[in-house]
Short mmCIF file of C-alpha atoms in Angstrom, two decimals:
data_model
loop_
_atom_site.label_atom_id
_atom_site.label_comp_id
_atom_site.label_asym_id
_atom_site.label_seq_id
_atom_site.Cartn_x
_atom_site.Cartn_y
_atom_site.Cartn_z
CA ALA K 1 130.29 31.29 221.29
CA SER K 2 128.17 32.94 223.88
CA GLY K 3 129.09 36.28 225.29
CA LYS K 4 128.26 39.90 225.29
CA GLY K 5 127.33 41.69 222.13
CA LYS K 6 124.59 41.90 219.60
CA SER K 7 122.41 38.96 218.68
CA LYS K 8 122.77 37.10 215.39
CA ASP K 9 120.51 39.56 213.60
CA GLY K 10 122.79 42.47 214.57
CA GLY K 11 120.54 43.73 217.36
CA LYS K 12 117.73 44.59 214.95
CA SER K 13 115.08 42.24 216.28
CA GLY K 14 113.36 45.00 218.21
CA ASP K 15 112.79 42.87 221.28
CA GLY K 16 114.66 45.25 223.60
CA LYS K 17 112.80 46.85 226.48
CA ALA K 18 113.56 50.41 225.43
CA SER K 19 112.62 50.28 221.76
CA GLY K 20 110.87 53.42 220.62
CA LYS K 21 111.72 55.32 223.77
CA GLY K 22 114.07 58.22 224.17
CA LYS K 23 113.17 60.26 221.12
CA SER K 24 114.67 63.66 221.42
CA GLN K 25 112.59 66.80 221.63
CA GLU K 26 114.19 67.95 218.37
CA ALA K 27 112.89 64.85 216.57
CA GLN K 28 109.41 65.55 217.92
CA GLU K 29 109.61 69.22 216.84
CA GLU K 30 110.71 68.22 213.35
CA LYS K 31 107.59 66.08 213.07
CA VAL K 32 105.32 68.94 214.17
CA TYR K 33 107.09 71.60 212.09
CA SER K 34 107.68 69.57 208.97
CA THR K 35 107.25 71.44 205.71
CA ASP K 36 105.42 68.45 204.20
CA GLY K 37 101.83 69.21 203.30
CA ARG K 38 102.27 72.98 203.50
CA PRO K 39 101.11 75.09 200.55
CA TYR K 40 104.70 75.97 199.69
CA THR K 41 106.14 72.43 199.66
CA ALA K 42 106.62 72.46 195.87
CA ALA K 43 108.53 75.75 196.01
CA LEU K 44 110.85 74.34 198.67
CA ALA K 45 111.37 71.20 196.58
CA GLU K 46 112.75 73.47 193.84
CA LEU K 47 115.08 75.07 196.40
CA TYR K 48 116.37 71.65 197.46
CA LYS K 49 116.91 70.66 193.85
CA ASN K 50 118.76 73.85 192.86
CA SER K 51 120.90 74.43 195.95
CA ALA K 52 122.73 72.73 198.79
CA ALA K 53 119.79 73.31 201.17
CA ALA K 54 118.01 70.30 202.65
CA PRO K 55 114.64 69.84 204.39
CA ARG K 56 116.33 69.34 207.77
CA ASP K 57 117.74 72.88 207.53
CA PHE K 58 114.37 74.45 208.34
CA ASP K 59 113.81 74.52 212.09
CA PRO K 60 110.47 75.37 213.76
CA LYS K 61 111.24 79.09 213.79
CA ALA K 62 112.01 79.08 210.06
CA VAL K 63 108.79 77.19 209.32
CA GLN K 64 106.88 79.80 211.35
CA LEU K 65 108.51 82.51 209.25
CA LEU K 66 107.63 80.67 206.04
CA ASP K 67 104.03 80.40 207.26
CA ALA K 68 104.03 84.13 208.04
CA LEU K 69 105.41 84.91 204.57
CA TYR K 70 102.71 82.73 203.01
CA ASN K 71 99.99 84.42 205.09
CA ALA K 72 101.32 87.86 204.13
CA GLY K 73 101.56 87.32 200.39
CA GLY K 74 100.48 83.85 199.41
CA THR K 75 102.26 81.68 196.89
CA GLU K 76 103.81 84.67 195.09
CA LYS K 77 105.64 85.81 198.22
CA ILE K 78 106.92 82.31 199.00
CA GLU K 79 108.10 81.81 195.41
CA ALA K 80 109.90 85.16 195.53
CA ALA K 81 111.55 84.15 198.82
CA VAL K 82 112.64 80.81 197.35
CA VAL K 83 114.05 82.51 194.25
CA ASP K 84 115.93 84.94 196.52
CA LEU K 85 117.26 82.06 198.64
CA THR K 86 118.30 80.12 195.54
CA LYS K 87 120.26 83.14 194.25
CA LYS K 88 121.96 83.62 197.62
CA LEU K 89 122.84 79.94 197.87
CA GLU K 90 124.26 79.80 194.34
CA GLY K 91 127.77 78.38 194.53
CA VAL K 92 127.58 77.78 198.30
CA GLU K 93 128.74 74.29 199.16
CA ARG K 94 127.27 72.38 202.06
CA VAL K 95 130.62 72.12 203.85
CA LYS K 96 131.19 75.88 203.75
CA VAL K 97 128.31 76.65 206.14
CA LEU K 98 128.62 75.48 209.72
CA ASN K 99 125.00 75.99 210.76
CA TRP K 100 122.54 75.74 207.89
CA ARG K 101 119.52 76.38 210.09
CA ASN K 102 120.80 79.77 211.20
CA TYR K 103 122.12 80.57 207.73
CA LEU K 104 118.80 79.98 205.98
CA PHE K 105 116.81 81.70 208.73
CA ALA K 106 119.02 84.80 208.47
CA HIS K 107 118.40 84.98 204.71
CA LEU K 108 114.65 84.47 205.14
CA ARG K 109 114.55 87.13 207.85
CA ALA K 110 116.42 89.57 205.59
CA PHE K 111 114.04 88.87 202.68
CA ASP K 112 111.11 90.62 204.37
CA LYS K 113 111.95 92.30 207.64
CA GLU K 114 108.41 93.62 208.12
CA VAL K 115 106.88 90.14 208.09
CA TYR K 116 109.60 88.91 210.44
CA THR K 117 109.01 91.79 212.87
CA ALA K 118 105.24 91.20 212.82
CA MET K 119 105.75 87.46 213.44
CA LYS K 120 108.16 88.18 216.28
CA GLU K 121 105.73 90.60 217.94
CA GLU K 122 102.85 88.16 217.56
CA ARG K 123 104.88 85.31 218.99
CA GLY K 124 106.04 87.43 221.92
CA ARG K 125 109.20 87.11 223.90
CA PRO K 126 109.78 84.41 226.46
CA GLU K 127 109.75 85.56 230.03
CA ARG K 128 113.15 86.17 231.49
CA SER K 129 114.43 83.49 233.81
CA ARG K 130 114.93 84.85 237.29
CA ASN K 131 116.90 82.03 238.83
CA LYS K 132 119.45 84.30 240.47
CA LYS K 133 117.67 85.20 243.66
CA VAL K 134 119.53 87.14 246.30
CA VAL K 135 119.56 85.11 249.47
CA PRO K 136 120.13 87.25 252.54
CA ILE K 137 122.95 86.15 254.79
CA ALA K 138 121.65 84.95 258.12
CA MET K 139 122.57 87.45 260.77
CA THR K 140 123.73 85.53 263.80
CA GLU K 141 125.57 86.87 266.75
CA MET K 142 129.16 85.85 267.29
CA LYS K 143 129.94 83.95 270.45
CA ALA K 144 132.77 85.34 272.50
CA THR K 145 133.29 81.93 274.10
CA ALA K 146 133.92 80.15 270.77
CA ALA K 147 137.20 78.29 270.32
CA GLU K 148 139.93 80.06 268.39
CA PHE K 149 140.32 78.97 264.76
CA ILE K 150 143.64 77.31 264.01
CA PRO K 151 144.16 76.13 260.39
CA GLY K 152 144.74 72.38 260.08
CA GLN K 153 143.34 71.55 263.50
CA PHE K 154 139.99 69.88 264.12
CA TRP K 155 137.68 71.40 266.67
CA ALA K 156 135.16 69.65 268.76
#
């Protein structure tokens, strides 16, 4: 029977015009800020094994903070941070935390506030958006000969 719907292979043939397009910015950021290949990947693997944390829980800002921690104290500092995170995540189920990215970042930030502050100052603050511009009202003179306004009536 011919009609609308997926092809026999379930729509997996890849012959559509838009294949590969439309990747979100988040997916692209995850690729750039992946923790794979970083000097502390093994330490994070231990965290994943011993807690409910997952690799997708580290957003670009958290990876920057991990890099800053590594630059500040090397492997020892990262391992101490992972041990601290593991202790704080002990007994915490995945369903109990609504936003794991914010949750983990808050714990990392609290681990070493000095490194966080230095990273924040180095990164700088984004410039404030100034979209709300005051537009002056056009000052026009009123016409004494204008027709009187009567609600519900059209004027010509």
